[in-house]
Every structure is written in C-alpha cells, then in structure tokens.
Short mmCIF file of C-alpha atoms and ligand atoms in Angstrom, two decimals:
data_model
loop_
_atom_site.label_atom_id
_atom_site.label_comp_id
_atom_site.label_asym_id
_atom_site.label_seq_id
_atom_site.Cartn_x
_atom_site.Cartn_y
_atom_site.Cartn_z
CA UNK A 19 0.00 0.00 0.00
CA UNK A 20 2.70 2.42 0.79
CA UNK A 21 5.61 1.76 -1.85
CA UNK A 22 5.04 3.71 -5.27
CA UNK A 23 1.59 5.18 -3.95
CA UNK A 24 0.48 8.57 -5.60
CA UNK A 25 0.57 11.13 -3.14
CA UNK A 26 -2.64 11.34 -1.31
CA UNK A 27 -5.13 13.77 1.27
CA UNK A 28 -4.98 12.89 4.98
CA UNK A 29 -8.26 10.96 5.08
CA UNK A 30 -6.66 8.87 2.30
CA UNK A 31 -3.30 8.89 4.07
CA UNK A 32 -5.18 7.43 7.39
CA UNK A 33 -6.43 4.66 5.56
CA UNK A 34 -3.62 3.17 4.02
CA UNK A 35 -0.71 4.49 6.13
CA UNK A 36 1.93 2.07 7.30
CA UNK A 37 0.31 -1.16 5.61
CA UNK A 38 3.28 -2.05 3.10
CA UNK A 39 3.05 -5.18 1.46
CA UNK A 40 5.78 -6.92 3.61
CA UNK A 41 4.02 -6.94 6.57
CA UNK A 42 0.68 -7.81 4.91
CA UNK A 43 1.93 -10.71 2.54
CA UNK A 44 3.27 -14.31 2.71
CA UNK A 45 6.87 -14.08 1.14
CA UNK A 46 6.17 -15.10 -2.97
CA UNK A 47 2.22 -14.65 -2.22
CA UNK A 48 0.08 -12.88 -4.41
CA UNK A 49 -3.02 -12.66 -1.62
CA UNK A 50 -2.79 -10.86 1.37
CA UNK A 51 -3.89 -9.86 4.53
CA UNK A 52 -5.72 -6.03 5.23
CA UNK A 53 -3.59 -4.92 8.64
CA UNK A 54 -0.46 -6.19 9.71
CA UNK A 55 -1.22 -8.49 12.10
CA UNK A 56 0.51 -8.49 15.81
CA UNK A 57 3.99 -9.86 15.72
CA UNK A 58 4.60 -10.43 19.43
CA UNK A 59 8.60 -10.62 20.11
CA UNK A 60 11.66 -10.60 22.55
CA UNK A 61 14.04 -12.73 20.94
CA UNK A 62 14.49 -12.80 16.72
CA UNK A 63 15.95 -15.47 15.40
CA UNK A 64 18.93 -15.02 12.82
CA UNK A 65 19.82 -17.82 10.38
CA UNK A 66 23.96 -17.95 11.66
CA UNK A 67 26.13 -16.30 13.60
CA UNK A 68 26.90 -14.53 10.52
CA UNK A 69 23.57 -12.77 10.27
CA UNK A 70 23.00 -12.11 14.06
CA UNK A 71 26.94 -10.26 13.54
CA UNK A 72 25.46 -7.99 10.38
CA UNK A 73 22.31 -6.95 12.36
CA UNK A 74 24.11 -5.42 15.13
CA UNK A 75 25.22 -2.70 13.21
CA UNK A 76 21.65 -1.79 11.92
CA UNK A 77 19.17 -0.27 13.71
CA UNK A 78 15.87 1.49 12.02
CA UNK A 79 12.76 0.35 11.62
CA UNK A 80 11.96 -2.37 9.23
CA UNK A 81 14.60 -4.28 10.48
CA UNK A 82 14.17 -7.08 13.24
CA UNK A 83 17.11 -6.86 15.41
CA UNK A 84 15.57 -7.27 19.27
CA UNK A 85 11.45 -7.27 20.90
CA UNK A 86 12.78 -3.81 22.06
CA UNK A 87 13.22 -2.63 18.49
CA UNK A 88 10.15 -3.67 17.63
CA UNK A 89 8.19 -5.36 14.93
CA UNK A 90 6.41 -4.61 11.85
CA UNK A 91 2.72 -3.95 13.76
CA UNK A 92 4.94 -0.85 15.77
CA UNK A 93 6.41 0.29 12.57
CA UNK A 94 3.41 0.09 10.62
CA UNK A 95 1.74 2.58 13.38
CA UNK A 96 5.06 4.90 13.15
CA UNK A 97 4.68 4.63 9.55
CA UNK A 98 1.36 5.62 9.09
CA UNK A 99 2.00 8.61 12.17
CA UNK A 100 4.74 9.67 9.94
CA UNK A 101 3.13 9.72 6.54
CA UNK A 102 0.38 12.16 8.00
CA UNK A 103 2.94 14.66 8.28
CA UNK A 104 4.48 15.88 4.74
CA UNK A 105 7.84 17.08 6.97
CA UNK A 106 8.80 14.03 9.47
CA UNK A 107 11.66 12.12 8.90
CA UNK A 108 10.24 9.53 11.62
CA UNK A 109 7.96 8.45 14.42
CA UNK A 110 8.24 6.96 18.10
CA UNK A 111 6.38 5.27 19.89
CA UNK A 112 5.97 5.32 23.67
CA UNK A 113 3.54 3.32 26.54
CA UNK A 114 1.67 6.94 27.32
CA UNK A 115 1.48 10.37 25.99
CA UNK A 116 3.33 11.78 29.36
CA UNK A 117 6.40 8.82 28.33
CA UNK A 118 6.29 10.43 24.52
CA UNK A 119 6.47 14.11 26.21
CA UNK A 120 9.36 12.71 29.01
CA UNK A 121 11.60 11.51 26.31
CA UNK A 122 11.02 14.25 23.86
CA UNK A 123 12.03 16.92 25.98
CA UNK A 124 15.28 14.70 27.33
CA UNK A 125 16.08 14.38 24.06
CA UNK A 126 16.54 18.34 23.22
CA UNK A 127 17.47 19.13 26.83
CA UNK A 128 20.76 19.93 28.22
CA UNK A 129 21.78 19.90 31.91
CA UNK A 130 22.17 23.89 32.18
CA UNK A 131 19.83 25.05 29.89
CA UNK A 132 16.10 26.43 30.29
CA UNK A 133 13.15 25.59 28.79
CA UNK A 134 10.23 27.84 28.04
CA UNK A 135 7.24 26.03 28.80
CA UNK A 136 3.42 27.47 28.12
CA UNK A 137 1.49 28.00 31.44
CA UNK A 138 -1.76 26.50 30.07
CA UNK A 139 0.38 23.23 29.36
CA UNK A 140 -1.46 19.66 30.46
CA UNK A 141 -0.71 19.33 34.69
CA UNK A 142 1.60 16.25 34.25
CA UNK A 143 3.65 18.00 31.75
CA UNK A 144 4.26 20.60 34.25
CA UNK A 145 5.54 17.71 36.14
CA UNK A 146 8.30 16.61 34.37
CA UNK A 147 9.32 20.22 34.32
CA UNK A 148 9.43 20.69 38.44
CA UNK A 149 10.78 16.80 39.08
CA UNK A 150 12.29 15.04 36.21
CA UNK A 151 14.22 17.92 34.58
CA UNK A 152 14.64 20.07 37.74
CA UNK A 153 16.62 17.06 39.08
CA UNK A 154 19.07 17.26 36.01
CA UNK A 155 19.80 20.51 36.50
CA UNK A 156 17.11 21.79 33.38
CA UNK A 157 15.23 24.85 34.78
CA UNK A 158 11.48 25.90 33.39
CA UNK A 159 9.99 29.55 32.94
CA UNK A 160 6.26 29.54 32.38
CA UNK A 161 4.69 31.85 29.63
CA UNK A 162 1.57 33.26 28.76
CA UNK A 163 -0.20 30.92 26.09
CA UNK A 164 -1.53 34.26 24.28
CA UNK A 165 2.31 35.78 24.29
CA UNK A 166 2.60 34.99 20.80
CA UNK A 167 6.05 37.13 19.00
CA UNK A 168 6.38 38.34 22.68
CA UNK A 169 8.13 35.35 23.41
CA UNK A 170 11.40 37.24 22.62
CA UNK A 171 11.39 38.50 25.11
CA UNK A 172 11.62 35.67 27.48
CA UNK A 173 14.63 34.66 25.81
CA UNK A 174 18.51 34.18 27.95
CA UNK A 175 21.64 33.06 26.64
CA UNK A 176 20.43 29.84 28.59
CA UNK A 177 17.24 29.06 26.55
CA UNK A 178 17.32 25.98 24.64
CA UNK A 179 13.71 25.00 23.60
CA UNK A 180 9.99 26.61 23.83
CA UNK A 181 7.19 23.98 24.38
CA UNK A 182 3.79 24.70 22.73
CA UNK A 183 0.35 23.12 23.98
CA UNK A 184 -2.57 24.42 21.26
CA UNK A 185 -5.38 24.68 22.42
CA UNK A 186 -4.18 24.52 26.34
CA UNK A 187 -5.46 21.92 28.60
CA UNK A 188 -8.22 22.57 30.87
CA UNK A 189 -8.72 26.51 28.98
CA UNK A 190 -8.19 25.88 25.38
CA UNK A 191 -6.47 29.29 24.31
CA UNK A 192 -5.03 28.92 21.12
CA UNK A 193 -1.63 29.83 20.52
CA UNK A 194 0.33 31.77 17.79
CA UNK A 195 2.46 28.88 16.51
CA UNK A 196 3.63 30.93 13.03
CA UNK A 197 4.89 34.04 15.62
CA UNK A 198 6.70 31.48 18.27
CA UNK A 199 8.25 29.45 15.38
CA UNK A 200 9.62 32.37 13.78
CA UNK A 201 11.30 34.35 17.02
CA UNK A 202 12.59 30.06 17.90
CA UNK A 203 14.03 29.85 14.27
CA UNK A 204 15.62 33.09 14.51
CA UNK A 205 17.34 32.17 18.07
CA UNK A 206 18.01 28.60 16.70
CA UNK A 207 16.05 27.19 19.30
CA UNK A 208 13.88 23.63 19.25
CA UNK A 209 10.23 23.96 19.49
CA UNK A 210 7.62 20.82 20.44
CA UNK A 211 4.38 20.95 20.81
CA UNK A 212 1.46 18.80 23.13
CA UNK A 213 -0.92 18.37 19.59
CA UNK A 214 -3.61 15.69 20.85
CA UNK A 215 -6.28 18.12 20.99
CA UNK A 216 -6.40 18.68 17.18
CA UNK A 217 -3.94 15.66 15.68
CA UNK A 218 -1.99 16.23 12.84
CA UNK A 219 -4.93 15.55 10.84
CA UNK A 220 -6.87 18.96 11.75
CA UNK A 221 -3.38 21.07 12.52
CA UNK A 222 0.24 19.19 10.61
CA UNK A 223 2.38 20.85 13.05
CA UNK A 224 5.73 20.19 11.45
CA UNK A 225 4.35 22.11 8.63
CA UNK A 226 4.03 24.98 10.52
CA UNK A 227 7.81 24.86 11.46
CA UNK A 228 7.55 22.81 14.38
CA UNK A 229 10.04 20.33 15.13
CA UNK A 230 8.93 17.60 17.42
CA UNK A 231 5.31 17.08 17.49
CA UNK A 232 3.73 15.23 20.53
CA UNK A 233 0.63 12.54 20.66
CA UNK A 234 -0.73 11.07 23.52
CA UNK A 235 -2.31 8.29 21.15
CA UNK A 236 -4.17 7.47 24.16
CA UNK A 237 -6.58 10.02 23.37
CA UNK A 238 -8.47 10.03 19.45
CA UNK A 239 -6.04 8.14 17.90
CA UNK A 240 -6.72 4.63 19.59
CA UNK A 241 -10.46 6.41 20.04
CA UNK A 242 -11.47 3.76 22.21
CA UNK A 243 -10.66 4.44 25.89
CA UNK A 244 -8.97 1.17 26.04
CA UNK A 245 -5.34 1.81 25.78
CA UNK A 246 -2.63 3.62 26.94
CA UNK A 247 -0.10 5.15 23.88
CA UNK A 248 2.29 8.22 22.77
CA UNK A 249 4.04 9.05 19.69
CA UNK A 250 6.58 12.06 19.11
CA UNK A 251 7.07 12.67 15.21
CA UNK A 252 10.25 14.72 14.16
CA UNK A 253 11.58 16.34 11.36
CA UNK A 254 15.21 15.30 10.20
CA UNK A 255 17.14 17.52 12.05
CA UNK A 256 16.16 16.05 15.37
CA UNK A 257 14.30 12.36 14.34
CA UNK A 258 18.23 10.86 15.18
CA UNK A 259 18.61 12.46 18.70
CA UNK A 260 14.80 11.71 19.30
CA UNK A 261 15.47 7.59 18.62
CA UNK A 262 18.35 7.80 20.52
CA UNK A 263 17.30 8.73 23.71
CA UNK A 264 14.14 7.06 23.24
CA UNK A 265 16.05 3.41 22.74
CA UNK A 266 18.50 4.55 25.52
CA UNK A 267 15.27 4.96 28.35
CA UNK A 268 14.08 1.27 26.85
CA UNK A 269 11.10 3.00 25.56
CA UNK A 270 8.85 0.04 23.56
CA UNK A 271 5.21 0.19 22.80
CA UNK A 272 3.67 -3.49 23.26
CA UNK A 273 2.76 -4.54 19.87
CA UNK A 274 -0.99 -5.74 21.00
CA UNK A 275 -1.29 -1.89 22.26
CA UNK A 276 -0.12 -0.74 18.58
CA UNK A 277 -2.13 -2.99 16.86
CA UNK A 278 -4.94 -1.41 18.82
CA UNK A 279 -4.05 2.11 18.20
CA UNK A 280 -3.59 1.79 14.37
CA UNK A 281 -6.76 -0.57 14.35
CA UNK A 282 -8.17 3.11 15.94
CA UNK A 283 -6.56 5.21 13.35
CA UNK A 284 -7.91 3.76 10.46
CA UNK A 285 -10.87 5.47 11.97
CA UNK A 286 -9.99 8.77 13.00
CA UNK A 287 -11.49 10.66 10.26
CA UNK A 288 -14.78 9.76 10.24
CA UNK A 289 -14.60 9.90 13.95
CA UNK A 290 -13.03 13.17 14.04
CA UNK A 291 -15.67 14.49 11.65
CA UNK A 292 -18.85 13.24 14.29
CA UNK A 293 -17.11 14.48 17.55
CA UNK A 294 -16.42 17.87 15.82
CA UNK A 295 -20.00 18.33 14.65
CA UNK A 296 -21.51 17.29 17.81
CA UNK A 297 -18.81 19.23 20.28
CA UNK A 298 -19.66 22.19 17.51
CA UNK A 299 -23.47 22.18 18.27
CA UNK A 300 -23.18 21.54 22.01
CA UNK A 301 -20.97 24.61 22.32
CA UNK A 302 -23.18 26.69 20.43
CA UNK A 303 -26.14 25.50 22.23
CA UNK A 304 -24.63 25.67 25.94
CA UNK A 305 -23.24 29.48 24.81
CA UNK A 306 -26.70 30.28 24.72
CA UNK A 307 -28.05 28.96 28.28
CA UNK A 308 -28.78 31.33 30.79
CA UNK A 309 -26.65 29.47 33.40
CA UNK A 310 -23.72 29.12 30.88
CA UNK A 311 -21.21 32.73 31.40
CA UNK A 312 -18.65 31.59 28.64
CA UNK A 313 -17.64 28.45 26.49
CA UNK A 314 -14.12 27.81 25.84
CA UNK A 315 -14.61 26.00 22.79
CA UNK A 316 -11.46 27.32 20.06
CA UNK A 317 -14.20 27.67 17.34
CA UNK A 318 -16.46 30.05 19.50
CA UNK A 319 -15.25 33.88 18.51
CA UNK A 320 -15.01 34.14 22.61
CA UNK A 321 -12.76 31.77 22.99
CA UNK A 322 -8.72 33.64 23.32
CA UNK A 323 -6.94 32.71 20.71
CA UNK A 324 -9.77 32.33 18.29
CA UNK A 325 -8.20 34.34 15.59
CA UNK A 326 -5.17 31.75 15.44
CA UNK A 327 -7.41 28.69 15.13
CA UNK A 328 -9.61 30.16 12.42
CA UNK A 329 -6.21 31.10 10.61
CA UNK A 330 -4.32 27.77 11.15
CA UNK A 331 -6.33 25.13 11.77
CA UNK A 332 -8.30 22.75 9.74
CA UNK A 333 -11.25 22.20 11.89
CA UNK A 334 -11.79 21.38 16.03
CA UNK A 335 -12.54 18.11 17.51
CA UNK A 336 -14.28 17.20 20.88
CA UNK A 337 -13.37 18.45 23.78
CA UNK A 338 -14.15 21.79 25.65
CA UNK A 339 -14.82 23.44 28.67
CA UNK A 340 -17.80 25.87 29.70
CA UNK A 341 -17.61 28.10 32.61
CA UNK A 342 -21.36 28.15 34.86
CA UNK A 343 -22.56 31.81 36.53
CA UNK A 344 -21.79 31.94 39.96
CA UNK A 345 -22.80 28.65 41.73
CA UNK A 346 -20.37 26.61 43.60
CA UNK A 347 -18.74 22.94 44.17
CA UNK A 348 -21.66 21.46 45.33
CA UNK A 349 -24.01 22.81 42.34
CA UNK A 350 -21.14 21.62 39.84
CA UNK A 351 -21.19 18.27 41.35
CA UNK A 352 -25.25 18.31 41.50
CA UNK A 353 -24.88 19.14 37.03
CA UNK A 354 -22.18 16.19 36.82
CA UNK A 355 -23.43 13.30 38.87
CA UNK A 356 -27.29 13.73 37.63
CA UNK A 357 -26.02 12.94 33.50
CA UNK A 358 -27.36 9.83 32.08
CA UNK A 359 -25.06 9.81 28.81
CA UNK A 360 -21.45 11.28 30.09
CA UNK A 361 -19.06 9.59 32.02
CA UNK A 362 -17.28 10.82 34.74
CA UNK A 363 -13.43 10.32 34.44
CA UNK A 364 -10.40 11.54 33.11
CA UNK A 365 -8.69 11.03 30.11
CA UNK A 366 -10.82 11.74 26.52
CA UNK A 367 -10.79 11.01 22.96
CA UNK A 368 -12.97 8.20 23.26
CA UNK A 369 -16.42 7.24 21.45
CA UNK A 370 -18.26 8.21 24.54
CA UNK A 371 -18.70 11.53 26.06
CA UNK A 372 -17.31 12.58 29.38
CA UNK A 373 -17.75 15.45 31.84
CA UNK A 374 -15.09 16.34 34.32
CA UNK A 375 -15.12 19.19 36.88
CA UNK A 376 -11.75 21.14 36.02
CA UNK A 377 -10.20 24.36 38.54
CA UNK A 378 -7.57 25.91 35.69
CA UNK A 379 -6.50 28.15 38.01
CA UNK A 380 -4.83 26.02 40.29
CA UNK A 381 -2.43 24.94 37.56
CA UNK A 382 -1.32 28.90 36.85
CA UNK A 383 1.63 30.37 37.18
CA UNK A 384 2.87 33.30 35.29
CA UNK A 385 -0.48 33.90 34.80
CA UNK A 386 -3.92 34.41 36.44
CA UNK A 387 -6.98 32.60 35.36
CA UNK A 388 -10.19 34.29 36.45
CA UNK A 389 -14.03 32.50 35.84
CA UNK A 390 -17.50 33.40 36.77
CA UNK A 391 -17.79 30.32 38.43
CA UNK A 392 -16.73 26.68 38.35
CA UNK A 393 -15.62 24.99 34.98
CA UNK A 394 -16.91 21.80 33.38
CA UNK A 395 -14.80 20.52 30.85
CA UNK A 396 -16.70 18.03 28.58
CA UNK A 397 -15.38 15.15 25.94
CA UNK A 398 -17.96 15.20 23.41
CA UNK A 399 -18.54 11.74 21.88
CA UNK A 400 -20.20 10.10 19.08
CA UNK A 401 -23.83 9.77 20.50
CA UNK A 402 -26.82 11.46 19.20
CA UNK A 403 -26.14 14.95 20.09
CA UNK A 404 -29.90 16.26 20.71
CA UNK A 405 -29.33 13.45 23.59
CA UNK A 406 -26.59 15.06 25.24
CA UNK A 407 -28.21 18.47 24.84
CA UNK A 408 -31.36 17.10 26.63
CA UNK A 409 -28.44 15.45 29.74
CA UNK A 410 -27.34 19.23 29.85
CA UNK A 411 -30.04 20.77 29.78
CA UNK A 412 -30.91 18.65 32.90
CA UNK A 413 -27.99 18.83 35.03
CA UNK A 414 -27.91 22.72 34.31
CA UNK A 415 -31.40 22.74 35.92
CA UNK A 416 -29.91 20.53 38.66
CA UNK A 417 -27.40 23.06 38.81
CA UNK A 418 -29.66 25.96 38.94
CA UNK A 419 -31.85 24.66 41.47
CA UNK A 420 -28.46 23.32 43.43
CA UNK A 421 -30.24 19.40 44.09
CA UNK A 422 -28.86 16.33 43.15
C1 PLP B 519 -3.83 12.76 28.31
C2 PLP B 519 -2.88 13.80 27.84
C3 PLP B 519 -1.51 13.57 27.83
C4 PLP B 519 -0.88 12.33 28.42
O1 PLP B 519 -1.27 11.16 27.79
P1 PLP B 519 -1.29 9.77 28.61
O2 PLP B 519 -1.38 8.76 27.53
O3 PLP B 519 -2.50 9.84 29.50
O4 PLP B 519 -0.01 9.67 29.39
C5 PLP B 519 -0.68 14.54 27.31
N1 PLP B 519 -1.18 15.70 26.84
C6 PLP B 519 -2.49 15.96 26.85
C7 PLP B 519 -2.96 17.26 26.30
C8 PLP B 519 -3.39 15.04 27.36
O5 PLP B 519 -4.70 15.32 27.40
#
C-alpha cells in the first residue's frame, strides 16, 4: 500500500498508512492480509552467527534486530503517524502520551539550559518540568499561552527549547504557533508541541515549522478508551537524537497496544468528523443557556486565541470546557453526577462523552486565570447529540436549582 503510492489527502493517508506489502503478505504470495497483524517478540531469530553479527550494526525500523526494536505492527503505526505529516523524517512510539512528552524533551534538553514552557500546558507535563528535569539541572519559565512574538522577550543566553500546547489543557487558548516558530528559528532554538487536541490531521504541526510534534495516542487516535499510547514525530534535524534517547530509556510500545491504536486510526477521520459536529453544536447551544457565562470551545469567537485557530487550523474536535454563573462545588457536582449519557473520568478522545469538573486556576503560574464560576470541561462523543443536549439541559437545571 505504501511503496510507489500517488501522493494522497490525509483521510486517504489514514487509511492506508503504514500497511506495506511486507508486513501484509506471505513471502512469494500474491493474496494478502488487510492490517499487519501483531507480531509479538523478545528474541528474533537469525539464520547464523553470521547474520546475528550484520544486524548489530543496523538499527531502524523495518529491520528485526531485538522485541525492544520492535516489529512490523509498531512500525506500521510509526509509519502511518509519519506519513500524515508531509515534513517528518520519523515516528516513536511510547507506553503513554506523558512517556512520549518525558523523552522528547530529554532528548533536546541539556543539563544547564532552560526551557520555556506554556502556562496552560497539560498538569503532568508541568511535572516533568518541576521533578524530572529540575533534578538534572534543566530549569522551566512559564509563559503566557496568548504571548505569541512576545516570546522574545523571554529569551537568555540559557534558553534551549519553547514547548507549545494548542489549544491549552483545561482553557483551550489557542496559541500563535507561526509568531513562536519564527522568534525560535531566529534564536536557533527547538520547538515541540502537546498536539492531541487537534492531531496532525486537523493542525500538521511540522508544517508549521515545528520540530517535534507530541501525541498522547491514548486520546483520538486509539479512540477507544482502552489503551494507553504516545508518539513524538520529528523532522530530520532532530528524528536521530529523538530515537536515541528514546532506545536509551528502553522505551517500547507493546505490539498488541499498537495494533490497537492503528486498528483506531484507520478510523480517526470519520470519527473526528462526528465528535467535531456534535462538540460544535453543544458549544453553540450551551453558549446560549442562561446558566452558561462563557464556552471555551477554540471555534467560538469568545474563545482567546480564536483568531489563530480560524487562521491555522483545519477544523476542532471534541473536547471543551464551559464556565457556569456563579454557583459553587456542590451545584457543579449536582450538574455532573445527575447525566445519564457522560461519564465521569479523566482522560478523553474516546467514542463516549465525558464530563469532568476542572479548577484551571490552580495549575497557573505566570499567569492568572479568572471565571465566573466553576468549569466543566466536557469530551464530546459520538452519541446522538440532541441526547446530550437534553443530559445538559438537565444537570444545568440541577445546577440551577443546586439538588442532586
Ligand atoms: C492525556 C494527555 C496527555 C498524556 O497522555 P497519557 O497517555 O495519558 O499519558 C498529554 N497531553 C495531553 C494534552 C493530554 O490530554
């Protein structure tokens, strides 16, 4: 499927991504098989000693070598991640988004140097900042996701790399990737970016300059709340130091989890199309509610950053927050619990919708995050939306009336 293809859209490119004939056909077969199939591995056999002695010296996907290396159902997954971006020289693959975000930014990172990372980011991220890299001697300033060209700024003689999160977690501002990428390429600096809300299918971020984009695969690309994945993609000039330090932390993703995620995949644009249409509808629907002060929803004109989404962006997918009027914990709680069709949980991405109670502004801090009242973010899924609007309207009665 992949060797001598014409080139292709991205709703093509998700289809038949990664499925080349050698992992889908008996050797001298004409038939074969639609996905690669899971090859489950620790040890590969070699014919001699001979052969074991030439792989040694190889290492890149396609070849078996080790389990650790992987097999063709991994590569076909980094394959097909790859192919959706026109500029990656390569994918990798990693047991959880926060693993692909760990060993991205250890492999750009410098004992010494400072990282600029954006103060909307996702909480765990802002993790490896204070504990993992503090500890190895990598220091963290926070910015202002709306900073945009201001970013100069920021800059010392000791910044090495600006991370980007668009929309943020929790707040969804959207940021000015052209503006950062420009003052970063200026400063020769690396820039990576958290892009699971939109997936390179609705924003290519290598495209726009960016060198190491970040998946947690977790989230719409396995699409069914089932399994744990990440995936940084890279352009050449850092895809070699990216592999590196990814093989040199032992990072593998099982190949019944990969199977699983590109199984999801093949999906992701009709998916996609359903939780952006329903999330779309919702938003505009809960903007209008009298208990409803704001909805942070990137394609809503209110929503900061707005301008940069319409601009670069091919479309929004399924998750959002809304802020209530006034009320409190308890009348949040009373909204979330009463909902027949949304789970309550973390995580997203999944067919089913999900409502969480989120407090952005305990996760601030070089800048202040102010809301009418309490936030509900919501993971909008593939059910019938006028059945979700009729759970909302519900709990929002719930919440106005403060009962359970
Ligand atoms: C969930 C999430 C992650 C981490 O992914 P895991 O697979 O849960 O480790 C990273 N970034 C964002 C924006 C997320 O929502």
């Amino acid at each position: 499927m992949s060797k001598g293809k014409p080139p292709s859209r991205p709703a093509t490119q998700i289809v038949e991504g990664g499925r080349r004939s050698e992992w889908t056909h008996l050797g001298g077969s004409k038939g074969g098989i639609v996905n690669p199939p899971v090859w489950r591995a620790s040890t590969i056999l070699y014919d001699d000693v001979a052969a074991l002695r030439a792989g040694v010296g190889t290492n890149e996907d396609g070849k078996l070598f080790y389990g650790r290396r992987g097999t063709p159902t991994q590569w076909s997954l980094a394959d097909a991640l790859t192919e959706m971006e026109p500029e990656a020289a390569g994918t990798m693959l990693y047991p959880s988004g926060v693993a692909a975000t760990a060993a991205a930014l250890l492999s750009v990172l410098n004992p010494g140097n400072e990282l600029l990372m954006v103060d909307s980011a996702y909480d765990p991220t802002r993790g490896i900042c204070e504990g993992l890299l503090k500890r190895f001697g990598i220091t963290t300033r926070y910015y202002d996701p709306l900073i945009g060209a201001g970013i100069e700024t920021l800059l010392t003689e000791r910044t090495r790399a600006i991370f980007l999160e668009s929309p943020g977690s929790l707040t969804f501002e959207v940021q000015d990737v052209p503006a950062i990428v420009a003052v970063a390429k200026a400063r020769d600096l690396v820039t990576l970016i958290d892009n699971t809300w939109a997936t390179s299918l609705l924003f290519p971020a290598l495209s726009f300059g960016v060198d190491l984009s970040i998946l947690a695969c977790t989230k719409y690309i396995v699409g069914h709340s089932d399994v744990m994945a990440g995936s940084v993609t890279a352009n050449a000039a850092h895809f070699p130091a990216l592999r590196k330090t990814s093989q040199q932390l032992g990072q593998v993703l099982s190949p019944d989890d990969a199977w699983l995620a590109a199984r999801g995949l093949r999906t992701l644009g009709v998916r996609m199309e359903r939780h952006q249409a329903n999330a779309l509808k919702i938003a505009h629907w809960l903007a209008d509610q009298p208990e409803v002060a704001r909805v942070l929803h990137p394609a809503l004109p209110e929503c900061p950053g707005h301008a940069a989404w319409k601009r670069d962006f091919k479309g929004s997918s399924g998750l959002f927050s809304f802020v209530l009027k006034g009320g409190d914990e308890a009348r949040r709680a009373a909204l979330i619990d009463g909902l027949a069709h949304f789970g309550i949980g973390y995580s997203w991405g999944g067919y089913e919708s999900l409502a969480l109670p989120v407090d952005p502004q305990n996760y601030r801090t070089a800048t202040r995050w102010h809301a009418e009242g309490p936030v509900v973010r919501l993971q909008i899924g593939l059910e019938d939306v006028d059945d979700l609007i009729e759970d909302l309207r519900a709990g929002l009665d719930r919440f106005a009336a403060g009962v359970r």
